[in-house]
Tab-separated table of C-alpha atoms in Angstrom:
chain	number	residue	atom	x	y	z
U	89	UNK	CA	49.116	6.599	18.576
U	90	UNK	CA	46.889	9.914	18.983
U	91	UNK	CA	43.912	7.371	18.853
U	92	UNK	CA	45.396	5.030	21.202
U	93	UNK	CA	45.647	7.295	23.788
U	94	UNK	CA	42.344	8.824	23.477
U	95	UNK	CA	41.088	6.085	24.842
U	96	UNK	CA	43.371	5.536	27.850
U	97	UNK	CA	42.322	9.509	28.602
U	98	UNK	CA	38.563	8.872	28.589
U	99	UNK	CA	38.392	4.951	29.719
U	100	UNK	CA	40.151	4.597	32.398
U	101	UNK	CA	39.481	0.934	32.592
U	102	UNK	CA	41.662	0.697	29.502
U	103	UNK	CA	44.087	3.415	30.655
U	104	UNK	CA	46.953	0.653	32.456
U	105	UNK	CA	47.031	-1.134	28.928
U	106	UNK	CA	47.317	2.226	26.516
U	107	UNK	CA	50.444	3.078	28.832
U	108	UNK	CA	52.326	-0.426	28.073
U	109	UNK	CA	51.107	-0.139	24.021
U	110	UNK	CA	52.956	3.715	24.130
U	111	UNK	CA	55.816	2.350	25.810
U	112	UNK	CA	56.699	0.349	23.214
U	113	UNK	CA	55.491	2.990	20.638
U	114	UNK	CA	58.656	4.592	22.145
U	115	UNK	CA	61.156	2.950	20.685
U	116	UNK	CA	59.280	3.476	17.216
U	117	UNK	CA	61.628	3.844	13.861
U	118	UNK	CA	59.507	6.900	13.438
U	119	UNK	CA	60.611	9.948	15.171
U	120	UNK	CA	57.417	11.588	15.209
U	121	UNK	CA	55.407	8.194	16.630
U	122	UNK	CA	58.226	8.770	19.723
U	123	UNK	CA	57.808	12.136	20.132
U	124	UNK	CA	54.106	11.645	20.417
U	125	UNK	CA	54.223	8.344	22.101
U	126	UNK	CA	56.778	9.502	24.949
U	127	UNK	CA	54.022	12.738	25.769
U	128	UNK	CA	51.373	10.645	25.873
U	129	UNK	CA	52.804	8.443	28.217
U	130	UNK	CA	53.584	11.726	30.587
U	131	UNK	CA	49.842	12.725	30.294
U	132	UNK	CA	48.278	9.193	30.989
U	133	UNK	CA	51.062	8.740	33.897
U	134	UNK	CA	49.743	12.160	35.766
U	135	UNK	CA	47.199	11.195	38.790
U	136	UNK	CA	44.244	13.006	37.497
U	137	UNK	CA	43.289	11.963	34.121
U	138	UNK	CA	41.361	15.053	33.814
U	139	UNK	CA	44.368	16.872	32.151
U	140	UNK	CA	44.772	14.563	29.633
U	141	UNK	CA	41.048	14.857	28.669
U	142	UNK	CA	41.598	18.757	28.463
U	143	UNK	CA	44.152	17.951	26.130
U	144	UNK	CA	42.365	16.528	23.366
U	145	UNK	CA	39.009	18.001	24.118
U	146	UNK	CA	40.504	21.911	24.065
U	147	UNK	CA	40.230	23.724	21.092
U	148	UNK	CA	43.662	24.982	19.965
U	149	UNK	CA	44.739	28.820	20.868
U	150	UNK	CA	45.134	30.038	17.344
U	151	UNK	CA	44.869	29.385	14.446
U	152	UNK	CA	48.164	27.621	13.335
U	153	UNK	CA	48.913	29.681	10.605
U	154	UNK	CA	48.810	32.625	13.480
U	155	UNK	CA	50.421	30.579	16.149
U	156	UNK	CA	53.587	30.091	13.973
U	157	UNK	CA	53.544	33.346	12.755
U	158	UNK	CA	53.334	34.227	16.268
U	159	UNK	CA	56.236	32.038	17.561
U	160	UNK	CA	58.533	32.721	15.007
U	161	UNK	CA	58.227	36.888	15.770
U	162	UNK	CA	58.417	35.428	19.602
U	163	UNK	CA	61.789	34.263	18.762
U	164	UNK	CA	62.995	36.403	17.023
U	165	UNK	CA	62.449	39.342	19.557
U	166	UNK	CA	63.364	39.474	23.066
U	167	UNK	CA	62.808	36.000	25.624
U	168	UNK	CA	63.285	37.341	29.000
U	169	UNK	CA	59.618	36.368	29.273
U	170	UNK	CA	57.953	32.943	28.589
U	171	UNK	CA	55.420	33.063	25.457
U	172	UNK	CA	51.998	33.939	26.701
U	173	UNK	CA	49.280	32.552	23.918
U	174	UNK	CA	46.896	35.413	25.798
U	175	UNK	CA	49.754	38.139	25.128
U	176	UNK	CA	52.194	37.263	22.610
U	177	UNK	CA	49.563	36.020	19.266
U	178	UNK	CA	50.504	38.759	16.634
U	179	UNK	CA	47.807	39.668	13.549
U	180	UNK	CA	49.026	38.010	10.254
U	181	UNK	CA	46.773	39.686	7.640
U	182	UNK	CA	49.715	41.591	6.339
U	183	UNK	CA	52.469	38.724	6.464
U	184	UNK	CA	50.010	36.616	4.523
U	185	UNK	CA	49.292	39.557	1.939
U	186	UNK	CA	52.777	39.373	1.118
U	187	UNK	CA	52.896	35.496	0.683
U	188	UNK	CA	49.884	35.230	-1.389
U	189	UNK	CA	51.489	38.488	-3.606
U	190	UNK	CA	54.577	35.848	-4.384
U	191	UNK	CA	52.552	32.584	-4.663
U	192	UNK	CA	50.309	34.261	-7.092
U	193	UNK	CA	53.269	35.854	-9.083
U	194	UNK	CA	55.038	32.407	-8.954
U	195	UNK	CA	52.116	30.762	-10.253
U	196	UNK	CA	51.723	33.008	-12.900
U	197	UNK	CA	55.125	32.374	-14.127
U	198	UNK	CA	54.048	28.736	-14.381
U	199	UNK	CA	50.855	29.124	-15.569
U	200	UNK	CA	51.914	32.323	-17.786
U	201	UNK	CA	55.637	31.381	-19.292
U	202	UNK	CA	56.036	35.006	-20.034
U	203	UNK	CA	54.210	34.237	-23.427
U	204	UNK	CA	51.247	36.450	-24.827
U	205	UNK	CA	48.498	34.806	-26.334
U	206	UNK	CA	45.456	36.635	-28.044
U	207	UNK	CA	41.432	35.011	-27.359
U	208	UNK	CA	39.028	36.630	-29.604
U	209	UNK	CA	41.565	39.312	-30.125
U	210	UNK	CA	43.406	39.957	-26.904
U	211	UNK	CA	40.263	39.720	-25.018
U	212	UNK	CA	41.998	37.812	-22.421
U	213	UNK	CA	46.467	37.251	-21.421
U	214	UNK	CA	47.792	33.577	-22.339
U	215	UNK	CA	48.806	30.993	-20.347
U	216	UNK	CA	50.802	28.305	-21.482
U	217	UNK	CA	51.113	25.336	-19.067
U	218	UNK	CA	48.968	24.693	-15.929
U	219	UNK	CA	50.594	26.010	-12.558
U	220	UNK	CA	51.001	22.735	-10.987
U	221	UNK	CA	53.746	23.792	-8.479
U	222	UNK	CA	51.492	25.975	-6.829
U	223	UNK	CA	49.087	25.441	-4.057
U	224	UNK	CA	45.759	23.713	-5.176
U	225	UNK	CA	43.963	27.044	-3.639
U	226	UNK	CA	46.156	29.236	-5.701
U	227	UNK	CA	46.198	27.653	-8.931
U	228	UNK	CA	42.231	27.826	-8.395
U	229	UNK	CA	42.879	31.598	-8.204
U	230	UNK	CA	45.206	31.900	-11.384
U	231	UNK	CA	42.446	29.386	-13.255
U	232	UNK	CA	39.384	32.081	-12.420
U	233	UNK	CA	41.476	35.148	-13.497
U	234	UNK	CA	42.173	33.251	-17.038
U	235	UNK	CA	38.829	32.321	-17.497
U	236	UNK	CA	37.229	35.495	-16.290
U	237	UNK	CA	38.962	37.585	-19.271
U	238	UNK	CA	37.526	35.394	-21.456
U	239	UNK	CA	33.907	37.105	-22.692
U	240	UNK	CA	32.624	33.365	-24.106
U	241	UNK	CA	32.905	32.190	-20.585
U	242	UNK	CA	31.252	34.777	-18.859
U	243	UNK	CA	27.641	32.781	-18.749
U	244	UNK	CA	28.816	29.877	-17.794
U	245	UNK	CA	28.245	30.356	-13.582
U	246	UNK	CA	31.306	30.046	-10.846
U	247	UNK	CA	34.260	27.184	-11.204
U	248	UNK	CA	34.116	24.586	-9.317
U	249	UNK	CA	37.156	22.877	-9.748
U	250	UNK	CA	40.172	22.590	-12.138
U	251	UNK	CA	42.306	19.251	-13.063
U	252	UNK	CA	45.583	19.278	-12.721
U	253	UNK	CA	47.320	19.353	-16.514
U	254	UNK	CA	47.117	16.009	-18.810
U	255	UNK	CA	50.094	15.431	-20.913
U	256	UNK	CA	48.469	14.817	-24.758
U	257	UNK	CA	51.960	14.107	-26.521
U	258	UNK	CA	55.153	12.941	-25.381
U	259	UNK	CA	57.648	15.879	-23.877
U	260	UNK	CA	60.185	16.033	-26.735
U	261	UNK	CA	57.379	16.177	-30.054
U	262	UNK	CA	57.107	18.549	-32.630
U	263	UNK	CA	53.801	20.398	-30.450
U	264	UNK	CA	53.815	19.795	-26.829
U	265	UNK	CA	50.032	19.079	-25.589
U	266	UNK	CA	48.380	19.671	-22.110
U	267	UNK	CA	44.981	19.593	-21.221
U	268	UNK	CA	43.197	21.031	-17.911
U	269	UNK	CA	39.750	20.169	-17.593
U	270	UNK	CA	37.713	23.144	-15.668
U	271	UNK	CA	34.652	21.759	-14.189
U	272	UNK	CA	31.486	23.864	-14.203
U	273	UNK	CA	27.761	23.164	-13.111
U	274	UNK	CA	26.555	22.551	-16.374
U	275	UNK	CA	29.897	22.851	-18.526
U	276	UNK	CA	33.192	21.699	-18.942
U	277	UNK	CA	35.750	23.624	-20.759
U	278	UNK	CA	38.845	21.881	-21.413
U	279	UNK	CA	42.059	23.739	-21.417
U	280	UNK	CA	44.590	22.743	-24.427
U	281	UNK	CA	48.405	24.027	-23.457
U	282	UNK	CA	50.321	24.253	-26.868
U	283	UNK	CA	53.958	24.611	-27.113
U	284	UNK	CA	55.364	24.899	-31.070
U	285	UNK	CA	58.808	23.137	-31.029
U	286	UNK	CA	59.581	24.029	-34.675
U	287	UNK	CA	62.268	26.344	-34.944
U	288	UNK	CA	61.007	27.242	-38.897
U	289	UNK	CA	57.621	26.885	-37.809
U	290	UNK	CA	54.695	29.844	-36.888
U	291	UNK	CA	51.592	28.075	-35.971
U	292	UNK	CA	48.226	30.373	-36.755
U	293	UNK	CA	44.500	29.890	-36.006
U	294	UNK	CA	45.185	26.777	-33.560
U	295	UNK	CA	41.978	24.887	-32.129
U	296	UNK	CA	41.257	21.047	-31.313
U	297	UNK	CA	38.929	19.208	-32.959
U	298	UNK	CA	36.969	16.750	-30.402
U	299	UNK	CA	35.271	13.503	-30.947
U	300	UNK	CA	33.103	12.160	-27.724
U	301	UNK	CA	31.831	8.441	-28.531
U	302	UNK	CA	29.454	9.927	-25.822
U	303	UNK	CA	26.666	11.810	-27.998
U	304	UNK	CA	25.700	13.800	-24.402
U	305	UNK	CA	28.396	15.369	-24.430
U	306	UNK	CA	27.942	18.483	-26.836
U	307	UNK	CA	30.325	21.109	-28.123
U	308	UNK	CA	29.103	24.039	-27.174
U	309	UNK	CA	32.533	26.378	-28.250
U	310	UNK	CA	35.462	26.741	-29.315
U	311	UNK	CA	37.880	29.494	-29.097
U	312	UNK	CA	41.676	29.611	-31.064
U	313	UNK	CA	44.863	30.558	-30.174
U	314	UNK	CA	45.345	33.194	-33.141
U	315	UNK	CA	49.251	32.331	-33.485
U	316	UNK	CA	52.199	30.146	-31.545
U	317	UNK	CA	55.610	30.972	-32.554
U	318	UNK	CA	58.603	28.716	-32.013
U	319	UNK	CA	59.397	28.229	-28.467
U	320	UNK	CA	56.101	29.699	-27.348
U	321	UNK	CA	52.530	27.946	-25.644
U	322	UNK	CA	49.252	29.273	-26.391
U	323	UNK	CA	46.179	28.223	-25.524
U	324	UNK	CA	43.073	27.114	-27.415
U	325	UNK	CA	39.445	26.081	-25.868
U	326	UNK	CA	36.670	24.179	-26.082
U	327	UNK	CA	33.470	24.280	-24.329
U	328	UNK	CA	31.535	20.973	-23.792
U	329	UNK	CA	27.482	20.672	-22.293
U	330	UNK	CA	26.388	17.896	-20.174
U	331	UNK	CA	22.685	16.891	-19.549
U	332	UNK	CA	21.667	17.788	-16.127
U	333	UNK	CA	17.699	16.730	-16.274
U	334	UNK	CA	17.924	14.767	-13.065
U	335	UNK	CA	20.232	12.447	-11.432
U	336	UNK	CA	19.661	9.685	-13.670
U	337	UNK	CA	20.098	11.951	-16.452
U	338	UNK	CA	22.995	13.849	-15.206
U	339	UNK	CA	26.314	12.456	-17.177
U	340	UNK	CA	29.479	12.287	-15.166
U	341	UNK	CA	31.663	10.207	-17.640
U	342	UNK	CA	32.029	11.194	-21.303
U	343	UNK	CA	33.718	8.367	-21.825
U	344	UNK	CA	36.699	8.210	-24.161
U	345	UNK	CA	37.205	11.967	-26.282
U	346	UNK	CA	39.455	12.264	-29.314
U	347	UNK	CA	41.974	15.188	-30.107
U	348	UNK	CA	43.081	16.790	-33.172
U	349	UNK	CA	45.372	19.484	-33.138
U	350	UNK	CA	44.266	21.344	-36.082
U	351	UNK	CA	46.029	24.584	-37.223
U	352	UNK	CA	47.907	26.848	-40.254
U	353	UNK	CA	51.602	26.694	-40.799
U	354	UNK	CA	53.838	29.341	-41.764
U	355	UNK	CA	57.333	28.302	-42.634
U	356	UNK	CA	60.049	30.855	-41.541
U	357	UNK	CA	62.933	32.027	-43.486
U	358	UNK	CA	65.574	34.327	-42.521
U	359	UNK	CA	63.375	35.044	-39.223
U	360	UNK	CA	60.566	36.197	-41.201
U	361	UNK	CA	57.002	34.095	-42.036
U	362	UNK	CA	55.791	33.712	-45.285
U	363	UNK	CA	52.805	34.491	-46.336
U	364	UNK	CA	51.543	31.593	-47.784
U	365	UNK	CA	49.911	29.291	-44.918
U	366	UNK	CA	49.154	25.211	-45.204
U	367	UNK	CA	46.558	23.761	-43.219
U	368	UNK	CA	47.822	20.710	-40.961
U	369	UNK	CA	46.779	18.788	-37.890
U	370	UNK	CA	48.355	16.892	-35.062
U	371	UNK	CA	46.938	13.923	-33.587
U	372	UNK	CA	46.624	13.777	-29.816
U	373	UNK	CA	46.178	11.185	-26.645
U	374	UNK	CA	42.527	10.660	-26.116
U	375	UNK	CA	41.380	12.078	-22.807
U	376	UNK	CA	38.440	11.358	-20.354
U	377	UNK	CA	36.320	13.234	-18.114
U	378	UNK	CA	35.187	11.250	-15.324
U	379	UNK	CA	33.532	11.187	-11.742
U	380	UNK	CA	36.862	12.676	-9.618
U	381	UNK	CA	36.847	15.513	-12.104
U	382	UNK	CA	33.623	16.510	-10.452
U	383	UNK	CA	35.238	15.922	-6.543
U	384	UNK	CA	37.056	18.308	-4.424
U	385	UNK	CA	39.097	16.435	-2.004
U	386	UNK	CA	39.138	17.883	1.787
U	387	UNK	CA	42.599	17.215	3.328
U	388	UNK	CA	42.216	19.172	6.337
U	389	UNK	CA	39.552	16.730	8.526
U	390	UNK	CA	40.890	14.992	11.524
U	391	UNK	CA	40.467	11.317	12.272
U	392	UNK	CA	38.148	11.503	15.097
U	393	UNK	CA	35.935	14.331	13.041
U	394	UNK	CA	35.483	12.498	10.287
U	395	UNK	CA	34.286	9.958	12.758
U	396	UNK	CA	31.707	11.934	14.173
U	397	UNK	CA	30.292	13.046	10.673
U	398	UNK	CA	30.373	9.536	9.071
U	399	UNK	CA	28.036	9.177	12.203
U	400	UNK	CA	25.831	11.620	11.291
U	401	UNK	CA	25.066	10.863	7.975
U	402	UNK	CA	24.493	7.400	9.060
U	403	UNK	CA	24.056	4.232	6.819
U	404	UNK	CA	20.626	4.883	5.241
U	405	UNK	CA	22.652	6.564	2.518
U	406	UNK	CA	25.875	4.378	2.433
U	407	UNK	CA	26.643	1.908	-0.746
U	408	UNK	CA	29.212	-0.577	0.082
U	409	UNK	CA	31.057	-2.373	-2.475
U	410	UNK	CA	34.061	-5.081	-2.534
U	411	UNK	CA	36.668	-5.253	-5.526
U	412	UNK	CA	39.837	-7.203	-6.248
U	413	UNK	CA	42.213	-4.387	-7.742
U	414	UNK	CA	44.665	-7.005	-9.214
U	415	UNK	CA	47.533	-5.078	-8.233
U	416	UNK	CA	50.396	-6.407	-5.570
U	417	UNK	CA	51.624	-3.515	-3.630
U	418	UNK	CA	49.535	-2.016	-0.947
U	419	UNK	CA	50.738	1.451	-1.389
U	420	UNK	CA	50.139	1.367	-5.210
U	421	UNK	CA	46.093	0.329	-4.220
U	422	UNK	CA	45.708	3.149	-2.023
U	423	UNK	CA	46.909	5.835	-4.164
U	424	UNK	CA	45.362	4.382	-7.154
U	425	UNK	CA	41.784	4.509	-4.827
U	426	UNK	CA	42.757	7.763	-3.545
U	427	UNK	CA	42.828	9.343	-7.280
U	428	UNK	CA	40.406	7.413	-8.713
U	429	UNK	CA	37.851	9.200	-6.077
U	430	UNK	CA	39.235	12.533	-6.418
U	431	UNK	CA	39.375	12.441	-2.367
U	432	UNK	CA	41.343	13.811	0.049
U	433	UNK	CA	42.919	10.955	3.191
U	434	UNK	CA	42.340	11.760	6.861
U	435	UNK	CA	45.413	12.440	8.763
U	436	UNK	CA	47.944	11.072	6.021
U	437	UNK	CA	46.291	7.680	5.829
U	438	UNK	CA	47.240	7.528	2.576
U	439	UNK	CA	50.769	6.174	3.674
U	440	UNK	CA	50.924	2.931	4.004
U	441	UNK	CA	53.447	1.314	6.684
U	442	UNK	CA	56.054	-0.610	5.299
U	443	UNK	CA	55.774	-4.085	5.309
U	444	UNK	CA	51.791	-3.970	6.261
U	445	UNK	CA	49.812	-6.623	5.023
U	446	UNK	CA	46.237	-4.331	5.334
U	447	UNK	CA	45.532	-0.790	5.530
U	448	UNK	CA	42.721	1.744	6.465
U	449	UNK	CA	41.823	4.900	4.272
U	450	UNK	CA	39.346	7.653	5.661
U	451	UNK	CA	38.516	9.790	2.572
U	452	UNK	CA	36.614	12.548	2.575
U	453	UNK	CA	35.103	15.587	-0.601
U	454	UNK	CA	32.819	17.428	-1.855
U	455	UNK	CA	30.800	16.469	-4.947
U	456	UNK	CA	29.278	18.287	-7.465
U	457	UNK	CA	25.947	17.407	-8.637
U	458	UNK	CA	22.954	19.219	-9.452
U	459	UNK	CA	24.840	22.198	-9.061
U	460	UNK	CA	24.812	21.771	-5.343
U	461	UNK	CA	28.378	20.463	-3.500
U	462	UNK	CA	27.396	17.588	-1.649
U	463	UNK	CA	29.851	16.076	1.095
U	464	UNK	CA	30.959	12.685	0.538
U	465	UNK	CA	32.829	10.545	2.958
U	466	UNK	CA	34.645	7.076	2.381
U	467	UNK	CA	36.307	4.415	4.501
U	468	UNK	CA	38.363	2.010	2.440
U	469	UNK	CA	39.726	-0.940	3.660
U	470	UNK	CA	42.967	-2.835	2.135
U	471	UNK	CA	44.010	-5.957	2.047
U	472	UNK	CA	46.861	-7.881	0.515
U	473	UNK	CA	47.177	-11.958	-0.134
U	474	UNK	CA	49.970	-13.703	-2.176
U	475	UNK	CA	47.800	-15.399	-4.093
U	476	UNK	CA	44.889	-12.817	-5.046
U	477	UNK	CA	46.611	-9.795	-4.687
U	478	UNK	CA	44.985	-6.562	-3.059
U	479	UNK	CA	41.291	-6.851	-2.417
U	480	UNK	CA	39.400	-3.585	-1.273
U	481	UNK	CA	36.265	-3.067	0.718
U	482	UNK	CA	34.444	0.631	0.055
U	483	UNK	CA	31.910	2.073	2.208
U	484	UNK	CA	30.732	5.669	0.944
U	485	UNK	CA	27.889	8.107	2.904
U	486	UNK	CA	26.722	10.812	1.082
U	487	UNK	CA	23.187	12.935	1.844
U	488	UNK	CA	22.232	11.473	-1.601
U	489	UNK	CA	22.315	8.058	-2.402
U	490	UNK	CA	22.797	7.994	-5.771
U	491	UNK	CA	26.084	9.526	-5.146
U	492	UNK	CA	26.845	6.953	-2.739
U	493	UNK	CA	26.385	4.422	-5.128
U	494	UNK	CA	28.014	6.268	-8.339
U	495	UNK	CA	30.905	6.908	-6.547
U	496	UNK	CA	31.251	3.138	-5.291
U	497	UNK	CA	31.061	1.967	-9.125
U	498	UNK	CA	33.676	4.722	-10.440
U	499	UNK	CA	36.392	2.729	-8.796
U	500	UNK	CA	36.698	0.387	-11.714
């Protein structure tokens, strides 16, 4: 709708036929298509288009974390007067302070689960499980602290980015296994979550042995959880090198990596551990590091910017590739796509109307390669037939061609 109308605001050959499109937009299921539909139609039905040209060319006020902030204290207070934008915007440095002071402690609860593990002998506090109920931004923030106590870690240059938390073992085993994978320019240190669900059981000197069929891909350290008693997560870690000599060179699958949960058991009698310890391992899911691991989606681009960049970049740069996903439901494509890119969707393109028979995904991220963050962008187009299910069409722009390309293939 927001695109329709742009349109009938700027061409105002096309204006008459935007305003019988909205109309029917009115009567939309949605109620947010109505609500925009039915002032759209007020704007386009004023004599002097001009307005409605202000109205999507203007910048907003505020910024709209400020602008709520601002309305809510409006409302709150006294209304004999109408909100002024000029007058009434109020500073929100200290209301944010607050909310990032319980986001943070939040996501250290779910990160944390009150639990104290010991690296290199309490060099840094444990974690247990990765805080995935907390905002990408602040789980960033919770993943830098843990790593920044961590002296073994301390060469290895700025995070880029941090997985969300791979499940390794069913919920209800004997050890509970997670892995994040924490992406680095010339590292990647993967994150092992382990939860001891033995009630006679304390675990001691826990690591994980890998096994990359990828020879690249080199173990560089590995750091134990000194001890996990019943009912607690620690956290062991291990530190993997990729070759960065070059594009061609530079590895962004490791293909498939084995796990073994390898520790000491202490059986527990009358609350106490004995002294004697066996040696015993676990066996884990395999897990893979691949190209979205290196991608930081960007959620917050509008439509019509991501128009004018993909412009920008132009098509010297673009790769363009067409696939038949073998899968019969349009919404289950795009969000397959969607995380197999490690991109973020323009505008909530990623929903898919329901009963649609094709659909249109703008994408946009930021990839990491050659330690530099290069913006990618993506348009994906869907389409579903009866007999050959959903077939996709990719275009992707990025400065560097290679990562054009790369990114094209990983969708596989």
């Amino acid at each position: 709708v927001t695109a329709l109308v742009r349109f009938g605001a700027h061409v105002p050959e096309l204006t008459r036929s935007v305003q019988v499109l909205l109309s029917r937009c009115a009567s939309d299921d949605d109620d947010e298509v109505r609500d925009r539909a039915v002032l759209f139609l007020h704007l386009l039905e004023m004599k002097d288009l001009s307005v409605a040209k202000q109205f999507f060319d203007s910048e907003a006020p505020a910024d709209p974390k400020r602008l709520v902030a601002s309305l809510e204290a409006y409302l709150q207070g006294k209304k004999d007067l109408a909100f002024d934008v000029s007058k009434d915007l109020v500073e929100v440095e200290e209301i944010e302070d607050e909310k990032e002071k319980g986001d943070r402690k939040s996501a250290q609860n779910n990160v944390g689960g009150g639990t104290a593990a010991n690296y290199n002998g309490g060099a840094a506090a444990g974690t247990s499980t990765a805080a995935n109920n907390s905002s990408p931004q602040m789980q960033m923030n919770v993943y830098k602290e843990l790593l920044g106590k961590i002296p073994q870690f301390a060469t290895l240059g700025p995070l880029f980015k941090s997985s969300s938390a791979s499940e390794l073992t069913e919920s209800e085993t004997e050890y509970v296994v997670s892995c994040v994978k924490h992406v680095f320019k010339e590292y990647i240190v993967l994150q092992y979550n382990v939860t001891n669900n033995m009630e006679d059981q304390l675990l001691e000197n826990i690591t994980v042995e890998i096994e990359s069929e990828d020879p690249d891909w080199a173990e560089e350290k590995v750091i134990a959880e000194k001890s996990i008693a019943y009912g607690a997560t620690g956290i062991c870690f291990v530190c993997l090198s990729r070759p960065m000599e070059g594009f061609k060179k530079e590895n962004f699958n490791s293909g498939s990596i084995g796990n073994t949960l390898k520790f000491y058991v202490k059986d527990i009698e009358n609350g106490v551990p004995q002294s004697v310890a066996t040696e015993d391992e676990y066996q884990l899911e395999d897990l893979e590091i691949v190209e979205s691991d290196f991608m930081l989606p960007r959620n917050n681009i509008r439509t019509m910017d991501f128009k004018n960049k993909w412009d920008e970049v132009g098509d010297a740069t673009q790769a363009i590739k067409k696939f038949s996903l073998g899968l019969e439901d349009l919404q289950n494509a795009v969000d397959a796509v969607i995380d197999l890119l490690g991109m973020g969707p323009c505008d909530n393109m990623n929903e898919v109307p329901e009963n649609a028979r094709s659909h249109g995904v703008f994408m946009a991220g930021e990839f990491l390669s050659g330690g530099k963050r290069l913006p990618v962008l993506c348009k994906a187009g869907f389409m579903l037939d009866q007999r050959h299910g959903v077939t996709l069409k990719i275009a992707i722009r990025c400065p560097d061609v290679n990562v054009s390309q790369l990114l094209t293939t990983s969708v596989r």
